[in-house]
mmCIF file of C-alpha atoms and ligand atoms in Angstrom:
data_model
loop_
_atom_site.group_PDB
_atom_site.id
_atom_site.type_symbol
_atom_site.label_atom_id
_atom_site.label_comp_id
_atom_site.label_asym_id
_atom_site.label_seq_id
_atom_site.Cartn_x
_atom_site.Cartn_y
_atom_site.Cartn_z
ATOM 1 C CA MET A 1 12.519 -9.950 -18.446
ATOM 2 C CA LYS A 2 11.805 -6.374 -19.409
ATOM 3 C CA VAL A 3 9.431 -4.529 -17.116
ATOM 4 C CA LEU A 4 7.253 -3.860 -20.161
ATOM 5 C CA ASP A 5 6.831 -7.595 -20.813
ATOM 6 C CA ASN A 6 6.045 -8.314 -17.174
ATOM 7 C CA LEU A 7 3.613 -5.419 -17.183
ATOM 8 C CA LYS A 8 1.723 -6.800 -20.196
ATOM 9 C CA ASN A 9 1.380 -10.116 -18.445
ATOM 10 C CA ILE A 10 0.159 -8.514 -15.218
ATOM 11 C CA GLU A 11 -2.256 -6.209 -17.031
ATOM 12 C CA GLU A 12 -3.823 -9.283 -18.659
ATOM 13 C CA LYS A 13 -4.349 -10.821 -15.256
ATOM 14 C CA ILE A 14 -5.726 -7.585 -13.814
ATOM 15 C CA HIS A 15 -8.141 -7.494 -16.719
ATOM 16 C CA ILE A 16 -9.321 -11.055 -16.051
ATOM 17 C CA ALA A 17 -9.782 -10.372 -12.335
ATOM 18 C CA CYS A 18 -11.764 -7.229 -13.186
ATOM 19 C CA GLU A 19 -13.984 -9.200 -15.552
ATOM 20 C CA ASN A 20 -14.514 -11.900 -12.939
ATOM 21 C CA SER A 21 -15.739 -9.338 -10.446
ATOM 22 C CA GLY A 22 -17.434 -6.760 -12.661
ATOM 23 C CA ARG A 23 -14.955 -4.037 -11.769
ATOM 24 C CA SER A 24 -13.296 -1.463 -13.987
ATOM 25 C CA ARG A 25 -9.542 -1.289 -14.522
ATOM 26 C CA GLU A 26 -9.552 2.390 -13.567
ATOM 27 C CA ALA A 27 -10.609 1.476 -10.028
ATOM 28 C CA ILE A 28 -7.261 -0.191 -9.364
ATOM 29 C CA LYS A 29 -3.914 1.509 -8.902
ATOM 30 C CA LEU A 30 -0.860 -0.594 -9.722
ATOM 31 C CA ILE A 31 2.099 0.138 -7.452
ATOM 32 C CA ALA A 32 5.472 -1.202 -8.574
ATOM 33 C CA VAL A 33 7.383 -2.259 -5.463
ATOM 34 C CA THR A 34 10.992 -1.429 -6.235
ATOM 35 C CA LYS A 35 12.529 -2.346 -2.868
ATOM 36 C CA TYR A 36 14.641 -5.178 -4.333
ATOM 37 C CA VAL A 37 15.847 -3.393 -7.443
ATOM 38 C CA SER A 38 18.099 -0.583 -8.662
ATOM 39 C CA VAL A 39 17.211 2.983 -9.547
ATOM 40 C CA GLU A 40 17.747 2.029 -13.188
ATOM 41 C CA ARG A 41 15.138 -0.660 -12.938
ATOM 42 C CA ALA A 42 12.732 1.747 -11.227
ATOM 43 C CA LYS A 43 13.301 4.168 -14.074
ATOM 44 C CA GLU A 44 12.514 1.405 -16.541
ATOM 45 C CA ALA A 45 9.210 0.880 -14.730
ATOM 46 C CA LEU A 46 8.326 4.559 -15.145
ATOM 47 C CA GLU A 47 9.238 4.396 -18.824
ATOM 48 C CA ALA A 48 6.943 1.388 -19.174
ATOM 49 C CA GLY A 49 4.097 3.629 -18.053
ATOM 50 C CA ILE A 50 3.912 2.936 -14.330
ATOM 51 C CA SER A 51 3.148 6.010 -12.247
ATOM 52 C CA ASP A 52 3.362 4.697 -8.679
ATOM 53 C CA LEU A 53 6.380 3.234 -6.874
ATOM 54 C CA GLY A 54 6.540 1.569 -3.459
ATOM 55 C CA GLU A 55 9.493 1.335 -1.093
ATOM 56 C CA ASN A 56 9.673 -0.188 2.363
ATOM 57 C CA ARG A 57 12.781 1.448 3.834
ATOM 58 C CA ASP A 58 13.782 5.081 4.132
ATOM 59 C CA GLU A 59 17.192 4.354 2.593
ATOM 60 C CA GLY A 60 15.737 2.796 -0.549
ATOM 61 C CA LEU A 61 13.240 5.579 -0.876
ATOM 62 C CA LEU A 62 15.787 8.357 -0.467
ATOM 63 C CA ASN A 63 18.226 6.773 -2.938
ATOM 64 C CA LYS A 64 15.605 6.524 -5.604
ATOM 65 C CA TYR A 65 13.998 9.845 -4.764
ATOM 66 C CA ALA A 66 17.354 11.564 -5.294
ATOM 67 C CA VAL A 67 17.218 10.510 -8.941
ATOM 68 C CA LEU A 68 13.536 10.260 -9.803
ATOM 69 C CA LYS A 69 12.292 13.140 -7.596
ATOM 70 C CA ASP A 70 8.532 13.450 -7.646
ATOM 71 C CA LYS A 71 8.045 12.053 -11.131
ATOM 72 C CA PRO A 72 6.306 9.004 -9.632
ATOM 73 C CA ASN A 73 3.812 8.949 -6.777
ATOM 74 C CA TRP A 74 5.690 7.454 -3.833
ATOM 75 C CA HIS A 75 4.162 4.895 -1.504
ATOM 76 C CA TYR A 76 5.818 4.006 1.773
ATOM 77 C CA ILE A 77 4.765 0.392 2.307
ATOM 78 C CA GLY A 78 7.031 -0.903 5.063
ATOM 79 C CA SER A 79 6.904 -0.578 8.800
ATOM 80 C CA LEU A 80 7.944 2.984 9.540
ATOM 81 C CA GLN A 81 10.109 3.764 12.536
ATOM 82 C CA THR A 82 9.005 6.922 14.287
ATOM 83 C CA ARG A 83 12.451 8.508 14.079
ATOM 84 C CA LYS A 84 12.531 7.989 10.280
ATOM 85 C CA VAL A 85 9.336 9.950 9.620
ATOM 86 C CA LYS A 86 11.093 13.276 9.231
ATOM 87 C CA ASN A 87 13.341 11.876 6.473
ATOM 88 C CA VAL A 88 10.544 10.769 4.210
ATOM 89 C CA ILE A 89 7.389 12.684 5.077
ATOM 90 C CA ASP A 90 7.771 15.481 2.515
ATOM 91 C CA LYS A 91 8.600 13.038 -0.288
ATOM 92 C CA ILE A 92 5.797 10.503 -0.125
ATOM 93 C CA ASN A 93 2.168 10.561 -1.243
ATOM 94 C CA TYR A 94 0.897 7.600 0.772
ATOM 95 C CA ILE A 95 1.885 5.786 3.933
ATOM 96 C CA HIS A 96 0.517 2.222 3.908
ATOM 97 C CA SER A 97 1.742 1.244 7.345
ATOM 98 C CA LEU A 98 0.066 3.397 9.972
ATOM 99 C CA ASP A 99 -0.256 1.034 12.925
ATOM 100 C CA ARG A 100 0.115 3.011 16.159
ATOM 101 C CA ILE A 101 -0.677 6.346 17.770
ATOM 102 C CA SER A 102 2.972 7.235 18.335
ATOM 103 C CA LEU A 103 3.495 7.115 14.568
ATOM 104 C CA ALA A 104 0.425 9.299 13.956
ATOM 105 C CA GLU A 105 1.776 11.787 16.511
ATOM 106 C CA GLU A 106 5.078 12.007 14.696
ATOM 107 C CA ILE A 107 3.355 12.436 11.322
ATOM 108 C CA GLN A 108 1.198 15.173 12.857
ATOM 109 C CA LYS A 109 4.314 16.897 14.134
ATOM 110 C CA ARG A 110 6.359 16.669 10.931
ATOM 111 C CA ALA A 111 3.915 16.910 8.019
ATOM 112 C CA LYS A 112 3.292 20.306 6.445
ATOM 113 C CA GLU A 113 0.257 19.097 4.519
ATOM 114 C CA PRO A 114 -2.278 16.410 5.391
ATOM 115 C CA ILE A 115 -0.982 13.048 4.194
ATOM 116 C CA ASN A 116 -2.889 10.024 2.943
ATOM 117 C CA CYS A 117 -2.436 7.194 5.400
ATOM 118 C CA LEU A 118 -3.631 3.612 5.263
ATOM 119 C CA VAL A 119 -4.072 1.764 8.506
ATOM 120 C CA GLN A 120 -2.212 -1.531 8.336
ATOM 121 C CA VAL A 121 -4.285 -4.382 9.672
ATOM 122 C CA ASN A 122 -3.054 -7.818 10.667
ATOM 123 C CA VAL A 123 -6.165 -9.628 9.500
ATOM 124 C CA SER A 124 -4.693 -13.107 9.676
ATOM 125 C CA GLY A 125 -3.461 -12.607 13.222
ATOM 126 C CA GLU A 126 -0.096 -14.183 12.420
ATOM 127 C CA GLU A 127 2.444 -13.139 15.019
ATOM 128 C CA SER A 128 5.125 -12.480 12.419
ATOM 129 C CA LYS A 129 2.992 -9.861 10.698
ATOM 130 C CA HIS A 130 2.922 -6.133 11.343
ATOM 131 C CA GLY A 131 -0.313 -4.250 11.683
ATOM 132 C CA MET A 132 -3.130 -3.733 14.118
ATOM 133 C CA ASP A 133 -5.551 -6.241 15.419
ATOM 134 C CA THR A 134 -8.792 -6.040 13.435
ATOM 135 C CA LYS A 135 -10.747 -5.365 16.618
ATOM 136 C CA ALA A 136 -8.588 -2.372 17.535
ATOM 137 C CA VAL A 137 -8.938 -0.537 14.236
ATOM 138 C CA MET A 138 -12.240 1.291 14.768
ATOM 139 C CA GLY A 139 -11.132 2.733 18.121
ATOM 140 C CA PHE A 140 -7.791 3.724 16.637
ATOM 141 C CA ILE A 141 -9.448 5.592 13.767
ATOM 142 C CA LYS A 142 -11.711 7.434 16.207
ATOM 143 C CA GLU A 143 -8.627 8.521 18.077
ATOM 144 C CA LEU A 144 -7.149 9.962 14.887
ATOM 145 C CA ALA A 145 -9.953 12.531 14.554
ATOM 146 C CA GLY A 146 -7.800 15.109 16.298
ATOM 147 C CA PHE A 147 -4.875 14.710 13.879
ATOM 148 C CA ASP A 148 -5.445 17.138 11.030
ATOM 149 C CA LYS A 149 -2.318 16.000 9.160
ATOM 150 C CA VAL A 150 -3.412 12.371 9.117
ATOM 151 C CA LYS A 151 -6.066 11.496 6.562
ATOM 152 C CA VAL A 152 -7.289 7.931 6.837
ATOM 153 C CA ALA A 153 -7.408 7.175 3.130
ATOM 154 C CA GLY A 154 -7.910 3.452 3.583
ATOM 155 C CA LEU A 155 -6.737 0.122 4.939
ATOM 156 C CA MET A 156 -3.826 -2.119 4.032
ATOM 157 C CA THR A 157 -3.067 -5.752 4.728
ATOM 158 C CA MET A 158 -0.663 -8.516 3.797
ATOM 159 C CA ALA A 159 -2.243 -11.917 3.324
ATOM 160 C CA PRO A 160 -0.629 -15.067 4.711
ATOM 161 C CA LEU A 161 1.953 -16.664 2.451
ATOM 162 C CA THR A 162 -0.172 -19.421 0.937
ATOM 163 C CA ASP A 163 -1.598 -20.636 -2.366
ATOM 164 C CA ASP A 164 -4.881 -21.557 -0.689
ATOM 165 C CA VAL A 165 -7.309 -19.266 -2.493
ATOM 166 C CA GLN A 166 -9.985 -19.674 0.168
ATOM 167 C CA VAL A 167 -7.626 -18.470 2.883
ATOM 168 C CA LEU A 168 -6.546 -15.484 0.776
ATOM 169 C CA ARG A 169 -10.109 -14.636 -0.150
ATOM 170 C CA GLN A 170 -11.227 -14.756 3.470
ATOM 171 C CA CYS A 171 -8.405 -12.442 4.503
ATOM 172 C CA PHE A 172 -9.158 -9.849 1.825
ATOM 173 C CA ARG A 173 -12.880 -10.080 2.464
ATOM 174 C CA SER A 174 -12.371 -9.372 6.159
ATOM 175 C CA LEU A 175 -10.470 -6.195 5.304
ATOM 176 C CA ARG A 176 -13.246 -5.142 2.930
ATOM 177 C CA ASN A 177 -15.870 -5.751 5.638
ATOM 178 C CA LEU A 178 -13.892 -3.603 8.042
ATOM 179 C CA GLN A 179 -13.718 -0.861 5.416
ATOM 180 C CA VAL A 180 -17.506 -0.910 5.032
ATOM 181 C CA GLU A 181 -17.892 -0.612 8.797
ATOM 182 C CA ILE A 182 -15.601 2.421 8.863
ATOM 183 C CA GLN A 183 -17.286 4.034 5.871
ATOM 184 C CA ASN A 184 -20.664 3.582 7.553
ATOM 185 C CA ALA A 185 -19.352 5.501 10.539
ATOM 186 C CA ALA A 186 -18.788 8.432 8.115
ATOM 187 C CA PHE A 187 -15.859 10.066 9.921
ATOM 188 C CA ALA A 188 -14.807 13.304 8.212
ATOM 189 C CA HIS A 189 -11.127 12.443 8.673
ATOM 190 C CA ALA A 190 -11.508 8.856 7.456
ATOM 191 C CA PRO A 191 -13.074 8.538 4.002
ATOM 192 C CA CYS A 192 -11.376 5.137 3.850
ATOM 193 C CA THR A 193 -11.878 4.670 0.128
ATOM 194 C CA GLU A 194 -8.691 2.699 -0.507
ATOM 195 C CA LEU A 195 -7.981 -0.982 0.043
ATOM 196 C CA SER A 196 -4.297 -1.750 -0.415
ATOM 197 C CA MET A 197 -4.084 -5.519 -0.773
ATOM 198 C CA GLY A 198 -2.596 -7.985 -3.216
ATOM 199 C CA MET A 199 1.025 -8.773 -4.079
ATOM 200 C CA SER A 200 2.725 -10.857 -6.795
ATOM 201 C CA ASN A 201 1.186 -14.152 -5.786
ATOM 202 C CA ASP A 202 -2.304 -13.083 -4.771
ATOM 203 C CA PHE A 203 -3.298 -9.881 -6.580
ATOM 204 C CA MET A 204 -6.014 -11.485 -8.710
ATOM 205 C CA VAL A 205 -7.903 -12.661 -5.629
ATOM 206 C CA ALA A 206 -7.350 -9.259 -3.995
ATOM 207 C CA ILE A 207 -8.874 -7.470 -6.994
ATOM 208 C CA GLU A 208 -11.849 -9.814 -6.976
ATOM 209 C CA GLU A 209 -12.348 -8.896 -3.313
ATOM 210 C CA GLY A 210 -12.184 -5.144 -3.839
ATOM 211 C CA ALA A 211 -8.532 -4.016 -3.829
ATOM 212 C CA THR A 212 -8.048 -0.452 -5.093
ATOM 213 C CA MET A 213 -4.254 -0.607 -4.777
ATOM 214 C CA ILE A 214 -2.110 -3.636 -5.557
ATOM 215 C CA ARG A 215 1.573 -3.721 -4.583
ATOM 216 C CA ILE A 216 3.641 -5.827 -6.963
ATOM 217 C CA GLY A 217 7.382 -6.344 -6.750
ATOM 218 C CA THR A 218 8.735 -9.706 -7.863
ATOM 219 C CA ALA A 219 6.358 -10.338 -10.777
ATOM 220 C CA LEU A 220 6.768 -6.838 -12.186
ATOM 221 C CA VAL A 221 10.288 -5.541 -11.638
ATOM 222 C CA GLY A 222 11.925 -8.694 -10.276
ATOM 223 C CA GLU A 223 13.699 -9.567 -7.068
HETATM 224 C C1 LIG B 1 7.754 -6.529 -0.719
HETATM 225 C C2 LIG B 1 6.373 -6.091 -0.521
HETATM 226 C C3 LIG B 1 5.427 -6.222 -1.543
HETATM 227 C C4 LIG B 1 5.732 -6.836 -2.903
HETATM 228 O O1 LIG B 1 5.886 -8.208 -2.768
HETATM 229 P P1 LIG B 1 6.052 -9.174 -4.044
HETATM 230 O O2 LIG B 1 5.656 -10.502 -3.533
HETATM 231 O O3 LIG B 1 7.480 -9.098 -4.446
HETATM 232 O O4 LIG B 1 5.128 -8.691 -5.103
HETATM 233 C C5 LIG B 1 4.148 -5.738 -1.291
HETATM 234 N N1 LIG B 1 3.811 -5.196 -0.106
HETATM 235 C C6 LIG B 1 4.704 -5.069 0.903
HETATM 236 C C7 LIG B 1 4.263 -4.467 2.176
HETATM 237 C C8 LIG B 1 6.001 -5.521 0.730
HETATM 238 O O5 LIG B 1 6.863 -5.407 1.744
#
């Protein structure tokens, strides 16, 4: 399938989810996750009108960055090893996987400009999943006040792999509730306006529950 055809299909679904929840399309950023595909395919996504690309490894990011430069906005969506920060920090617009102080320290050390970070939360508590415990997030964000290169732009989660809509909804809703709690605390360094949640199999539910960024790989650019 052409990216353009997949995109039409996904845009229809985004539209329906927006209607279901009284939200506007402009409130949601579509990130094409290109981690499985070639530079050519990533280029095709840009030509189809997509402006944001997501990669989960420094290698994949650097390979594609070498060709596409900063034409797209780059999102680093995978777990980020501390020693890899210096390779990618000046190329990316968002980090979706901030999950520990040692990573924040390295970002603080290497970044020339403040960078938008999303704190990754393991809402479902599954052991296999990356991200912080929900209960630890507020304390962690308080700790980040001293890091002027780390802007807490929002929260990110991955839902459990299931078709059970109630389970997905509950997961996304928990992240949204946590966001409200953080916004109520009104930290200058943590506007926390973004909710990065929703992938190929669950993005409609995520939008209905308040996602501002959806990360779609398989359904958009393929595996
Ligand atoms: C791979 C990946 C995605 C995209 O997953 P699909 O199911 O292919 O849409 C989204 N978010 C993260 C963090 C990923 O690693």
